[in-house]
Coordinates of C-alpha atoms in Angstrom, one line a residue:
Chain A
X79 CA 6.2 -45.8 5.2
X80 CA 5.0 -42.5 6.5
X81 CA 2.0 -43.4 5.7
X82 CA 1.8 -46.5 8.5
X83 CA 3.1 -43.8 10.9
X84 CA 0.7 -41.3 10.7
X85 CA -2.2 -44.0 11.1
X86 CA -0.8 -45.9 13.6
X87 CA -0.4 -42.5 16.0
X88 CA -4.2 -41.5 15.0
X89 CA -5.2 -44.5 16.9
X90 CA -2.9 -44.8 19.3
X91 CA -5.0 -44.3 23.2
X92 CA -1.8 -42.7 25.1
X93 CA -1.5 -39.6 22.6
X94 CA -5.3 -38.8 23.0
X95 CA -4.7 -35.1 24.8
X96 CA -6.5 -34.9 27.8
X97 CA -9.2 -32.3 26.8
X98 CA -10.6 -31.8 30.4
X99 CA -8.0 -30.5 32.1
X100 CA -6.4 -27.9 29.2
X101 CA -6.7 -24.3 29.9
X102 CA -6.5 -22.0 27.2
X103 CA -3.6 -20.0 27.0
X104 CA -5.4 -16.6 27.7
X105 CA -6.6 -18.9 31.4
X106 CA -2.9 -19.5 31.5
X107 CA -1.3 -16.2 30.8
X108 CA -3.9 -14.7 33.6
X109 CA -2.9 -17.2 36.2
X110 CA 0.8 -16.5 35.5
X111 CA -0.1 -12.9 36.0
X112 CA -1.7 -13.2 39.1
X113 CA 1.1 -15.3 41.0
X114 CA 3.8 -13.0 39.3
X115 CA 2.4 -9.9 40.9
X116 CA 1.6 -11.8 44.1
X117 CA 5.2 -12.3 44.4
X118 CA 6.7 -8.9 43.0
X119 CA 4.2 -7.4 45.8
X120 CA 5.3 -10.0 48.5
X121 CA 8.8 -9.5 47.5
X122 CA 8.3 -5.5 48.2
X123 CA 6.8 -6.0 51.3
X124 CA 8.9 -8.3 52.8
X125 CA 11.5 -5.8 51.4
X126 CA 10.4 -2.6 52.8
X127 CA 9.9 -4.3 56.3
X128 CA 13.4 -6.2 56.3
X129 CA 15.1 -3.0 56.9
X130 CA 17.4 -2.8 54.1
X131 CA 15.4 -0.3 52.4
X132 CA 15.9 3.1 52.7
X133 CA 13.1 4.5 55.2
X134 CA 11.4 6.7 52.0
X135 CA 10.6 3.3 50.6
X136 CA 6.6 2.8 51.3
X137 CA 5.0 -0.4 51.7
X138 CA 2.7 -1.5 49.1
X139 CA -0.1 -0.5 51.3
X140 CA 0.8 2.7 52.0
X141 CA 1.4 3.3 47.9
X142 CA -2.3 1.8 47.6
X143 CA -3.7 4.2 49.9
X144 CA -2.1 7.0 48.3
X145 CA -3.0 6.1 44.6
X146 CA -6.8 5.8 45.7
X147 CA -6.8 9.2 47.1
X148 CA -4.9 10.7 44.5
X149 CA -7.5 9.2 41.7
X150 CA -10.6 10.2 44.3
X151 CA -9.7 13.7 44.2
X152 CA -7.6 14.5 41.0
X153 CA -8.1 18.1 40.3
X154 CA -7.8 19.6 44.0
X155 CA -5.4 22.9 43.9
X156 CA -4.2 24.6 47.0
X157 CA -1.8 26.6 46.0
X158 CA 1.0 26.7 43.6
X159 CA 2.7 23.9 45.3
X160 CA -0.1 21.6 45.8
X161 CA -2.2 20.1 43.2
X162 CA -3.9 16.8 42.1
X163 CA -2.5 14.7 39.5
X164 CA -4.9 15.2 37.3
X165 CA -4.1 19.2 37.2
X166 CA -0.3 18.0 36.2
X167 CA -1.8 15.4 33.7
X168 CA -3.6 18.0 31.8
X169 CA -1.0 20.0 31.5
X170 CA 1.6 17.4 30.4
X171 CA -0.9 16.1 27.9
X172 CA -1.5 19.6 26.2
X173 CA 1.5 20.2 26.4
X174 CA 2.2 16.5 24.4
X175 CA -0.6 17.0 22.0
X176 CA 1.0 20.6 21.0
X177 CA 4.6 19.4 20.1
X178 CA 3.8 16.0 19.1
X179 CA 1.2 18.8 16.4
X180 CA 4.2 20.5 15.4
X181 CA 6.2 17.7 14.5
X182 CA 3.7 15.8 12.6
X183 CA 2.6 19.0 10.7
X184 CA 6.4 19.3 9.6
X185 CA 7.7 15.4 9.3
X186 CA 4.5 14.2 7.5
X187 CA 4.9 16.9 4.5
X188 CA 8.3 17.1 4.9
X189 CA 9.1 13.0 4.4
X190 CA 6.2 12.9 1.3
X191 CA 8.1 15.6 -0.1
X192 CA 11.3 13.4 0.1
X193 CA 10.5 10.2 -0.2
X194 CA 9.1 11.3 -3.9
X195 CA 12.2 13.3 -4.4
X196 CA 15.7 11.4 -4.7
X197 CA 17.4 14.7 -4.7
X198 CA 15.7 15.9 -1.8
X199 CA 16.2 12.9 0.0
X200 CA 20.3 13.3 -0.8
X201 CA 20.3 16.7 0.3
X202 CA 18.6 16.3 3.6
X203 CA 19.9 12.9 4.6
X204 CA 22.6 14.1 6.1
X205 CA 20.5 16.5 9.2
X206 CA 18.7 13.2 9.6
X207 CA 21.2 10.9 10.1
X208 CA 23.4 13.0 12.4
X209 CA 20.2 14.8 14.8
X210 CA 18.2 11.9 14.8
X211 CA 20.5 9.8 17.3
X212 CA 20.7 13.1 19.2
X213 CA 19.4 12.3 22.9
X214 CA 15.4 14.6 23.6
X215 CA 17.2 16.3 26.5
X216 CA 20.3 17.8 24.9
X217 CA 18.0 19.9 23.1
X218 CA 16.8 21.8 26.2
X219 CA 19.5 24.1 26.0
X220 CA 19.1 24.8 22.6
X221 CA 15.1 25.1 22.9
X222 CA 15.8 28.2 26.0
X223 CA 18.7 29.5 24.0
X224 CA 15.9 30.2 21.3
X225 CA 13.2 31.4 23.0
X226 CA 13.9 32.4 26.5
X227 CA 10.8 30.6 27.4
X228 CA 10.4 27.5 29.6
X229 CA 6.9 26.7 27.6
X230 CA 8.2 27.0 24.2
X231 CA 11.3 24.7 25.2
X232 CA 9.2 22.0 26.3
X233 CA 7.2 22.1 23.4
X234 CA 10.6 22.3 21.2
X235 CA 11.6 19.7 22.6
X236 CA 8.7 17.1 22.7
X237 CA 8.5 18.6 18.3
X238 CA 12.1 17.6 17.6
X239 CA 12.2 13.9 19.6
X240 CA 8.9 13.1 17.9
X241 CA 10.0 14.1 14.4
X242 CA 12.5 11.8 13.6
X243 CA 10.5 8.5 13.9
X244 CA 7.3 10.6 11.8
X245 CA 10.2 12.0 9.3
X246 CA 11.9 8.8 8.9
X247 CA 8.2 6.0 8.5
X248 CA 6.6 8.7 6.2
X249 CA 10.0 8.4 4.0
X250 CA 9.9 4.7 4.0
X251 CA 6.6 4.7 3.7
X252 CA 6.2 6.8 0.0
X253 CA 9.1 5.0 -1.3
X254 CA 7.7 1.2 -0.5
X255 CA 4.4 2.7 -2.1
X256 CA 4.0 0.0 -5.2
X257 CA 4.7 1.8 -8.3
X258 CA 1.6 0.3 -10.0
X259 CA -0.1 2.7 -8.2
X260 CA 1.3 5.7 -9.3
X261 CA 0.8 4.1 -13.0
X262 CA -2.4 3.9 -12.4
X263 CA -2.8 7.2 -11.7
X264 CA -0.2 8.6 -14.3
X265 CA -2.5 6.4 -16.9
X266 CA -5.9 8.1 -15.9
X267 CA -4.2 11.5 -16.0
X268 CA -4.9 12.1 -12.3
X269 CA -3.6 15.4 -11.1
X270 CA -0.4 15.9 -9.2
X271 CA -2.8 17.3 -6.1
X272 CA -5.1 14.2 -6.1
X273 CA -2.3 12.0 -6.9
X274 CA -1.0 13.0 -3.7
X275 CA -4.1 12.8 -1.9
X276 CA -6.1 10.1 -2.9
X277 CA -2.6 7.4 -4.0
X278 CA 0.0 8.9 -2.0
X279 CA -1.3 9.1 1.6
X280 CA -3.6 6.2 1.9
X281 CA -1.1 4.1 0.5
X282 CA 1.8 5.1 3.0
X283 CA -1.0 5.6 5.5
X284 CA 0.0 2.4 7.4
X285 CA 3.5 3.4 7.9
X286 CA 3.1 6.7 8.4
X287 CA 0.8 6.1 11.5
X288 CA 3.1 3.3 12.5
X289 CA 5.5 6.5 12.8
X290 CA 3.2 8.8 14.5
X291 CA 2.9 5.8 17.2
X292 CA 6.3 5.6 18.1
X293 CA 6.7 9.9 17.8
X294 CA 4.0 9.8 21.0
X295 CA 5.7 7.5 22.8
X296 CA 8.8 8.7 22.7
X297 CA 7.1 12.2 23.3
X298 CA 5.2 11.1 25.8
X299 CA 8.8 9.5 27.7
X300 CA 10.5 12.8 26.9
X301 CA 7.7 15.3 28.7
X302 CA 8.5 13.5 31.5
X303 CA 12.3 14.4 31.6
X304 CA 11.5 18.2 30.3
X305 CA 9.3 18.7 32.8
X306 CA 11.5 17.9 35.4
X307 CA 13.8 20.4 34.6
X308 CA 11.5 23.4 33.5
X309 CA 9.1 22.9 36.4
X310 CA 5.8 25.1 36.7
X311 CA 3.3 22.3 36.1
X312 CA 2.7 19.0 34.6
X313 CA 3.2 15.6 35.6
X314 CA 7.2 15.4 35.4
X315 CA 7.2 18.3 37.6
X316 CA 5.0 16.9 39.8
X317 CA 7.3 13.9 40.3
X318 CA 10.4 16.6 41.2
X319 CA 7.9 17.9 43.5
X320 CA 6.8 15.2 45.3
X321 CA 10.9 13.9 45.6
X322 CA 11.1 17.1 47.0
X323 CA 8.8 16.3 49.6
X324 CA 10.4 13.0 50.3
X325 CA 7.0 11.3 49.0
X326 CA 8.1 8.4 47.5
X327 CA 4.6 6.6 47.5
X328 CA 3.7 9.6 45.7
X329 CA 5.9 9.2 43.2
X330 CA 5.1 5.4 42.7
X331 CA 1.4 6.6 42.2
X332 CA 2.4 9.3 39.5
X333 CA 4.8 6.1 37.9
X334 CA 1.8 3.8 37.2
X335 CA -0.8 6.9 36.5
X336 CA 2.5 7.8 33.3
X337 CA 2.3 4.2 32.3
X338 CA -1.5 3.8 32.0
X339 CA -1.4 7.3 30.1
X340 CA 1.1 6.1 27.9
X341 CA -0.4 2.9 27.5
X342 CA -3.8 4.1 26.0
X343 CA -2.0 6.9 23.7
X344 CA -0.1 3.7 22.4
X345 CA -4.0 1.8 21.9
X346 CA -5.4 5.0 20.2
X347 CA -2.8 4.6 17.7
X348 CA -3.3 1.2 17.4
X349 CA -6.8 1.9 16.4
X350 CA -6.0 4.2 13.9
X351 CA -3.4 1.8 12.5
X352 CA -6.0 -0.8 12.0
X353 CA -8.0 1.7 10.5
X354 CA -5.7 2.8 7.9
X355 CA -4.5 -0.7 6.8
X356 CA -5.6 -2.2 3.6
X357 CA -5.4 -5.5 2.5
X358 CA -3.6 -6.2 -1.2
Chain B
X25 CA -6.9 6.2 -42.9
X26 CA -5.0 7.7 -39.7
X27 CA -4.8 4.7 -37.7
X28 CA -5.6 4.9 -34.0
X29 CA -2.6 4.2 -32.4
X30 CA 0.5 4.2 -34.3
X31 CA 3.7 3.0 -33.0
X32 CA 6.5 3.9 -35.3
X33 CA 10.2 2.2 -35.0
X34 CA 10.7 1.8 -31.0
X35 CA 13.7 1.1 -29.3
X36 CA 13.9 0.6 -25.4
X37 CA 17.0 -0.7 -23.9
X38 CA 18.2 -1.0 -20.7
X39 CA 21.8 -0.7 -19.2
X40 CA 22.3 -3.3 -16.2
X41 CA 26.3 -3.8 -14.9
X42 CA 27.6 -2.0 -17.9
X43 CA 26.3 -4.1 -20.1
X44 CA 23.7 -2.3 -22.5
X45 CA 21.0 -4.9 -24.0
X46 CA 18.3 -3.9 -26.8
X47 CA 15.4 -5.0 -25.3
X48 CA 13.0 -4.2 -28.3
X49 CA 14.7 -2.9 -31.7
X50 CA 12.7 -1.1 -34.3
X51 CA 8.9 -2.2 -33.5
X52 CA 6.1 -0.8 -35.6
X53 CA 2.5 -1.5 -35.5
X54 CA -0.7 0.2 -36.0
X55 CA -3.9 -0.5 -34.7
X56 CA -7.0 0.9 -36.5
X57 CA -10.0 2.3 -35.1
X58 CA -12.7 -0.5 -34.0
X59 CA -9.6 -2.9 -34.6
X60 CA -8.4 -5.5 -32.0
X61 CA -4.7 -6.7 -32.2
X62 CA -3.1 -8.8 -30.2
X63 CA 0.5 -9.0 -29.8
X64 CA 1.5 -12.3 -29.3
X65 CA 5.4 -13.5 -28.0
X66 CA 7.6 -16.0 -26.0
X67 CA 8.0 -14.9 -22.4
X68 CA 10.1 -11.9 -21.5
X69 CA 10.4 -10.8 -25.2
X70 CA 9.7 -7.6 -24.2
X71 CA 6.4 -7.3 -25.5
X72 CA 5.1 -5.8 -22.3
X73 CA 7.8 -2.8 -23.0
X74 CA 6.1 -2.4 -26.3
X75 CA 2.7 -1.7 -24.6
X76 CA 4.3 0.3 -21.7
X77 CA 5.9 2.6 -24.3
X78 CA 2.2 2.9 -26.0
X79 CA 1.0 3.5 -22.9
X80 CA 3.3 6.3 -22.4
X81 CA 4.7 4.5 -19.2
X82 CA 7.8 3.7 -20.5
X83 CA 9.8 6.1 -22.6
X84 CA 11.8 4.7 -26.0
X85 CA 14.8 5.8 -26.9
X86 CA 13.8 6.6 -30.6
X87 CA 10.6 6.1 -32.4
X88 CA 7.2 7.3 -31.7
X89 CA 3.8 6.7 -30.7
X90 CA 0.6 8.6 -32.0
X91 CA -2.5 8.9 -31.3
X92 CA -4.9 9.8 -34.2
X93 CA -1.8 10.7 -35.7
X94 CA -0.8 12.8 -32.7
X95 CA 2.2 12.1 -30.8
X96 CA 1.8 11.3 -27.0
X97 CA 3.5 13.3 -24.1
X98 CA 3.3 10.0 -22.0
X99 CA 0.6 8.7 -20.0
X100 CA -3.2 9.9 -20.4
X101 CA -6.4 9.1 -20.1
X102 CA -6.6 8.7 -24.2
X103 CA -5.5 5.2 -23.6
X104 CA -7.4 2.9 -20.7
X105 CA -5.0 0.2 -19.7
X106 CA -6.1 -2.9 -17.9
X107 CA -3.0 -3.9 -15.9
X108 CA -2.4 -8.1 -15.7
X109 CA -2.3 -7.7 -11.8
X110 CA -5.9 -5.7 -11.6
X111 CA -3.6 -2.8 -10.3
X112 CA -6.9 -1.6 -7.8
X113 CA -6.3 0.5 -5.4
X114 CA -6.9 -1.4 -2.1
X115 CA -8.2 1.5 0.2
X116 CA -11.1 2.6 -1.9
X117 CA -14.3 0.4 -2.4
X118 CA -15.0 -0.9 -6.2
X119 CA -17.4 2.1 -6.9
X120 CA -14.6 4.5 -5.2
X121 CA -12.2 3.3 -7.6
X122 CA -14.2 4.0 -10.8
X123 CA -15.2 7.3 -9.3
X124 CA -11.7 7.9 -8.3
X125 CA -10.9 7.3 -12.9
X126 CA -13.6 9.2 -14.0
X127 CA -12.8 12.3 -11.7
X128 CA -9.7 12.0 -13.2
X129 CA -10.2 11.3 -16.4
X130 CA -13.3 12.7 -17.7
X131 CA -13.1 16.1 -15.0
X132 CA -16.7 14.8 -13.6
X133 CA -17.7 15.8 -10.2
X134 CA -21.5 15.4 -10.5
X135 CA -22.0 12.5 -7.8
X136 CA -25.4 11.7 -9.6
X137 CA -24.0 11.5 -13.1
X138 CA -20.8 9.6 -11.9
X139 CA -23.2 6.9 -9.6
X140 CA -25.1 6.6 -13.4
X141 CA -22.2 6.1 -15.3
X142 CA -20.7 3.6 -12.7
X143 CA -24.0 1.2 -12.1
X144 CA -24.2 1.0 -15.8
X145 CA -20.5 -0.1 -16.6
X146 CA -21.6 -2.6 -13.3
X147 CA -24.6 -3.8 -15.0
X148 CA -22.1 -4.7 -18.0
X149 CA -19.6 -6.4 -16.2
X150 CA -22.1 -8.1 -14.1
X151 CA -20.5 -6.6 -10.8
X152 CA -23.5 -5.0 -9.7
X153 CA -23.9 -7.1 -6.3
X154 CA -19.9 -6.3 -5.7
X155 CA -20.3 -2.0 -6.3
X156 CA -19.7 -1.2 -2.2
X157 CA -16.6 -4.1 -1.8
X158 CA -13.3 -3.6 -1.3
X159 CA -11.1 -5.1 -4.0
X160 CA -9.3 -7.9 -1.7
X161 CA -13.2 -9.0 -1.0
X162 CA -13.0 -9.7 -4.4
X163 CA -11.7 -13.4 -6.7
X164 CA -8.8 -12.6 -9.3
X165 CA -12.1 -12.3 -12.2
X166 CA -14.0 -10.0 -10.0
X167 CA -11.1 -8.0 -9.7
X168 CA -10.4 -7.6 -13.2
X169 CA -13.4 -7.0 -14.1
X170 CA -13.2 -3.9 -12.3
X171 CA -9.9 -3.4 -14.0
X172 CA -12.1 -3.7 -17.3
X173 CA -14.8 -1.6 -16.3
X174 CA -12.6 0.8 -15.2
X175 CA -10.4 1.2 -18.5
X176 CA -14.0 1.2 -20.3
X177 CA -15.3 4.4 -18.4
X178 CA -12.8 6.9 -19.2
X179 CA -14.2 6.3 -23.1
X180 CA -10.5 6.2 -24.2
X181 CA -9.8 6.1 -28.2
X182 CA -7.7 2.7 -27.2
X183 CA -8.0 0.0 -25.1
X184 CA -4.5 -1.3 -24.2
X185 CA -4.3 -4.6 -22.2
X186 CA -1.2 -6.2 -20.7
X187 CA -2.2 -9.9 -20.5
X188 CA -5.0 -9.4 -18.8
X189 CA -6.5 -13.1 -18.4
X190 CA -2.8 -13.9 -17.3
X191 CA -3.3 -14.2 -13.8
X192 CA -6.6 -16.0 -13.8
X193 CA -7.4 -19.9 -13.3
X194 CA -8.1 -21.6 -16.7
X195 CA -11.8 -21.9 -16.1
X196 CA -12.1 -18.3 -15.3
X197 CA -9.7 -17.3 -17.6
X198 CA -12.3 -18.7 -20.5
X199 CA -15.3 -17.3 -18.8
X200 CA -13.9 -13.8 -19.0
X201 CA -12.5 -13.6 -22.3
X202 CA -15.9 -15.0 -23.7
X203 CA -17.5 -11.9 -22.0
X204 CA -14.8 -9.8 -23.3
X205 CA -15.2 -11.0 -26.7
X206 CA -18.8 -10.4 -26.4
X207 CA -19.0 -7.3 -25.0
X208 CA -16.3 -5.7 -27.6
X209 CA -18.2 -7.7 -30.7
X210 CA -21.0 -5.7 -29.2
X211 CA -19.2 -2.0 -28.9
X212 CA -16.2 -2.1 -31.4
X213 CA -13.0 -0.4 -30.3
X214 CA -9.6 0.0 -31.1
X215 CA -7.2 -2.6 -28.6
X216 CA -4.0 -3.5 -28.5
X217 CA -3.4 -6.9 -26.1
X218 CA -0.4 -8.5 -25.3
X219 CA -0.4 -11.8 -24.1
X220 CA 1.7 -15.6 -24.6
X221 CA -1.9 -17.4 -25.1
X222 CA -2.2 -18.3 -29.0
X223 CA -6.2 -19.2 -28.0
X224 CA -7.0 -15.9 -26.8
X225 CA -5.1 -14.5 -29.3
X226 CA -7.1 -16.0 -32.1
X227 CA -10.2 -15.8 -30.2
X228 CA -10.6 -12.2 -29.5
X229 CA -8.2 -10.2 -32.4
X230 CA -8.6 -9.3 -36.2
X231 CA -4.6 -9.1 -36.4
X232 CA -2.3 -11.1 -34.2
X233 CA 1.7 -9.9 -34.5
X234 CA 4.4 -12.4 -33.2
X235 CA 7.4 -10.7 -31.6
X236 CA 10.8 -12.8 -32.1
X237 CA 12.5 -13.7 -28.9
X238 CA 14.7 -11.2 -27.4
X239 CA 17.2 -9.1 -26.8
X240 CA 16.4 -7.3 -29.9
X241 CA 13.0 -8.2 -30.9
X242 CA 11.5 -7.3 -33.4
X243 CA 8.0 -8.2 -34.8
X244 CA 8.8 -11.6 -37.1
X245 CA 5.2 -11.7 -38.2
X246 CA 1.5 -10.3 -38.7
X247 CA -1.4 -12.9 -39.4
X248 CA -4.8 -11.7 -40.3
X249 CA -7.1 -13.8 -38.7
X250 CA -10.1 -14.8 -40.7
X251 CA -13.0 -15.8 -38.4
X252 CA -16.0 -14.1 -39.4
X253 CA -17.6 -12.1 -36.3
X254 CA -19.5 -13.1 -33.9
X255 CA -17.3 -15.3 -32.9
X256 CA -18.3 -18.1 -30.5
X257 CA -15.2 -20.3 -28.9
X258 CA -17.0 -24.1 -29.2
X259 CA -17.5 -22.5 -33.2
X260 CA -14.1 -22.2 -33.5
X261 CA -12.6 -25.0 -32.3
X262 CA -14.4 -26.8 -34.5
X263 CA -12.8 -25.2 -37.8
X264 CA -9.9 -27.0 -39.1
X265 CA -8.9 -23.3 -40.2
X266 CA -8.7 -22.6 -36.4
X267 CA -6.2 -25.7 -35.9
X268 CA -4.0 -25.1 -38.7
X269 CA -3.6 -20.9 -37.7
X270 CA -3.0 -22.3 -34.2
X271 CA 0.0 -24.8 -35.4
X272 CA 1.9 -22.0 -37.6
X273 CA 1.6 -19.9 -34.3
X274 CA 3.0 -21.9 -32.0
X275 CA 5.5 -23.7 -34.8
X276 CA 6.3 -19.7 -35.5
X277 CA 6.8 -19.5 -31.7
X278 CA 8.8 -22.7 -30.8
X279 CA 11.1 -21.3 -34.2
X280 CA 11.3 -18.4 -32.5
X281 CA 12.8 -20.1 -29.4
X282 CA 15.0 -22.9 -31.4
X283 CA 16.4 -20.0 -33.5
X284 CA 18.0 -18.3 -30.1
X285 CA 18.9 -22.2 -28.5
X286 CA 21.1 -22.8 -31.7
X287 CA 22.5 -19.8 -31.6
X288 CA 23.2 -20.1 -27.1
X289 CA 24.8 -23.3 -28.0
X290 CA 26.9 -22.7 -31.1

């Protein structure tokens, strides 16, 4: 009975798909694109002209304008008070790369260590569960209380926002090891050292990275935020500065040069990711 | 004669919801040097318990297991286990996992003499062309040949093999236990393999054991098997000797399982 219903719908003329004019879905997704930003940028325009807006709201020219010039000429620096993006990017980005350092250095070692060990995972559970819901910025305070220094705060605080997602896939990551593995290694008498380092690690590899990815994003949010409050440099700074001046278009331009940044530390990862990943 | 492995009245059970159930009670069995045994049972007897504990992998309650009449402190390199799911490790190439068993086993760390050592065992398991592959680029007989070759190169006093033609398709399945027969018939060594396959059993071992269903089981039989060596598989299909041996087996086995449905439904 099926049967009959699958040949009669082979042959059937009207269910023939008209081949010529099907776009692909990447042709599709593009065109979508296109008219969606179109619109959000028509929508903005008409917006900022309508006068509803506040008058700090630029038009999506004037934003344009000021993005090009701040890419032309990124590294400029008159004065404390005035320097190019890219100055401020730097400094957010070492500033990124050093705590996001820290906290990999301690949550990598620190969740192999507990995911082998059940008592150690017992005995430290309970800092996990209660800091790790613990908003980045609450730990400001605590970071100046510390070390009287804005520098070291904002690095404390990028270290302890990051660790939790590091600490937490590197856990999950040595337990869902398969234990055939380890056998493996137990069988051939493998030391405890290369054990570690040659079954261990590769084989939470994936997860761990998967852990390190979200630890830069959500450092990479937090700098941001920190910055704003310590001041001195760096691209949150920068974005307190230039509300300051009442430069909104400024401020736009610093939003989408955050996003791109963020966007290929997310991609790097990515590529290490697919680098570490092994097939069964 | 000290036999090569020795495993002397093992019990393993295991507790689950309270309930505490003897998986294997009281096995012994030796295997001599340049011996192969196969230990033969229904499914989930526990027979691959009895080869963990060998192994060292699993620890009995009471008993022991020596090798060369020593007794072992769990796992070591001593015994080369081949592992019914291949067990490779997925990041390294095949070359990077033999190098990874004889660093550990043997303490080499000449790259020379470990590249010798490892094109050789190739040559032998006819993996040259696969050496710089990464396990999942390899079929399920590929694979375990690498699993062989692997448990080869450590020169362990024992082979011990947990059905390892048991995830394999029936035609490769033959192809590699005719090689294995072969290439043991050629370089004698003590084994100890567990499997459910009465063929292979009789094919490749000297003595087959037949573990009793469990909870409890114990080992209900031992069987000498009489084929002269070299031993050729169309050969032996031909014997009626071969027939007959293979009918007690599996009329041993099928007892085995009636035994336990009479006593489930009286």
């Amino acid at each position: 009975m099926s049967e009959a219903i699958v040949t009669g719908s082979i042959g059937d003329p009207e269910r023939e798909p008209k081949r010529a004019r099907v776009l692909d879905d990447t042709t599709k997704a593009a065109i979508a694109f296109a008219i969606s930003l179109v619109v959000i940028v028509g929508a903005w325009q008409l917006y900022a002209m309508s006068g509803y807006a506040s008058k700090l709201l630029p038009a999506p020219g004037a934003v344009a304008v000021n993005f090009f010039e701040a890419v032309r000429d990124p590294f400029y620096s008159h004065g404390d008070n005035d320097k190019g993006i890219g100055i401020h990017l730097l400094a957010s980005l070492g500033r990124v790369a050093a705590g996001f350092a820290i906290a990999t250095l301690i949550a990598v070692p620190l969740g192999i260590f507990i995911g082998l060990s059940p008592v150690a995972s017992k005995a430290f559970d309970p800092y996990i569960q209660l800091l790790r819901p613990v908003s980045p910025l609450a730990w400001l305070p605590i970071g100046l209380a510390l070390s009287k220094s804005s520098a070291i705060t904002a690095l404390f605080v990028i270290a302890i926002s990051s660790l939790w997602p590091i600490l937490l896939n590197t856990i999950y990551g040595v337990r869902a090891i398969n234990p055939v593995y380890l056998n493996v290694a137990r069988t051939l008498g493998t030391s405890r050292w290369n054990t570690l380092r040659h079954i261990v690690l590769p084989a939470a590899a994936p997860n761990i990275v998967a852990g390190l990815r979200i630890g830069i994003g959500i450092a990479w949010l937090v700098i941001i935020a920190a910055e704003m409050l310590i001041g001195g440099t760096g691209i949150g700074y920068f974005v307190w500065n230039e509300w300051n001046n009442l430069s909104v278009a400024s401020i736009i331009t610093a939003i989408i040069v955050i996003g791109a940044v963020g966007l290929v530390l997310d991609r790097l990862f990515g590529v290490l990711h697919d680098r570490v990943r092994f097939g069964e | 004669m000290t036999p090569r492995l020795s495993i002397g009245s093992v019990v393993k059970s295991y507790t689950a919801k309270k309930t505490r159930t003897t998986v294997v009670d009281r096995i012994s069995l030796d295997v001599a040097p340049n011996e192969f045994v196969a230990l033969i049972g229904p499914s989930g007897c526990g027979k691959s318990t009895v080869l963990n504990i060998a192994a060292g992998l699993v620890t009995a309650e009471s008993g022991s297991v020596r090798v060369d009449g020593i007794e072992i402190a769990g796992p070591g390199p001593d015994r080369g286990v081949v592992f019914q799911n291949y067990a490779l490790l997925p990041w390294m190439t095949v070359r990077e996992n033999l190098a990874f068993a004889l660093r550990s086993a043997r303490e080499l760390h000449d790259k020379v003499e470990i590249d010798r050592l490892i094109d050789a065992m190739l040559a032998t398991v006819h993996l040259t062309h696969a050496a710089e592959r990464m396990p999942s680029a390899l079929s399920g007989g590929m694979k375990q040949r690498v699993g062989f070759a692997r448990a080869l190169l450590i020169e362990p006093k024992i082979v011990l093999l947990d059905e390892p033609f048991g995830a394999l398709d029936a035609l490769t399945r033959a192809h590699l236990q005719d090689e294995v027969l072969a290439l043991w018939e050629r370089r004698p060594m003590a084994a100890l393999m567990v499997t459910h396959d009465i063929d292979e059993a009789l094919l490749l071992a000297d003595r087959v054991a037949i573990m009793s269903r469990g909870p409890s089981a114990v080992i209900s039989r031992i069987i000498d098997v009489p084929f002269a060596r070299p031993r050729r598989r169309a050969d032996l299909m031909e014997r009626p000797e071969f027939n007959h041996l293979r009918t007690e087996l599996l009329a041993q086995l099928t007892h085995e399982t009636e035994i336990i449905e009479n006593a489930l439904a009286s």
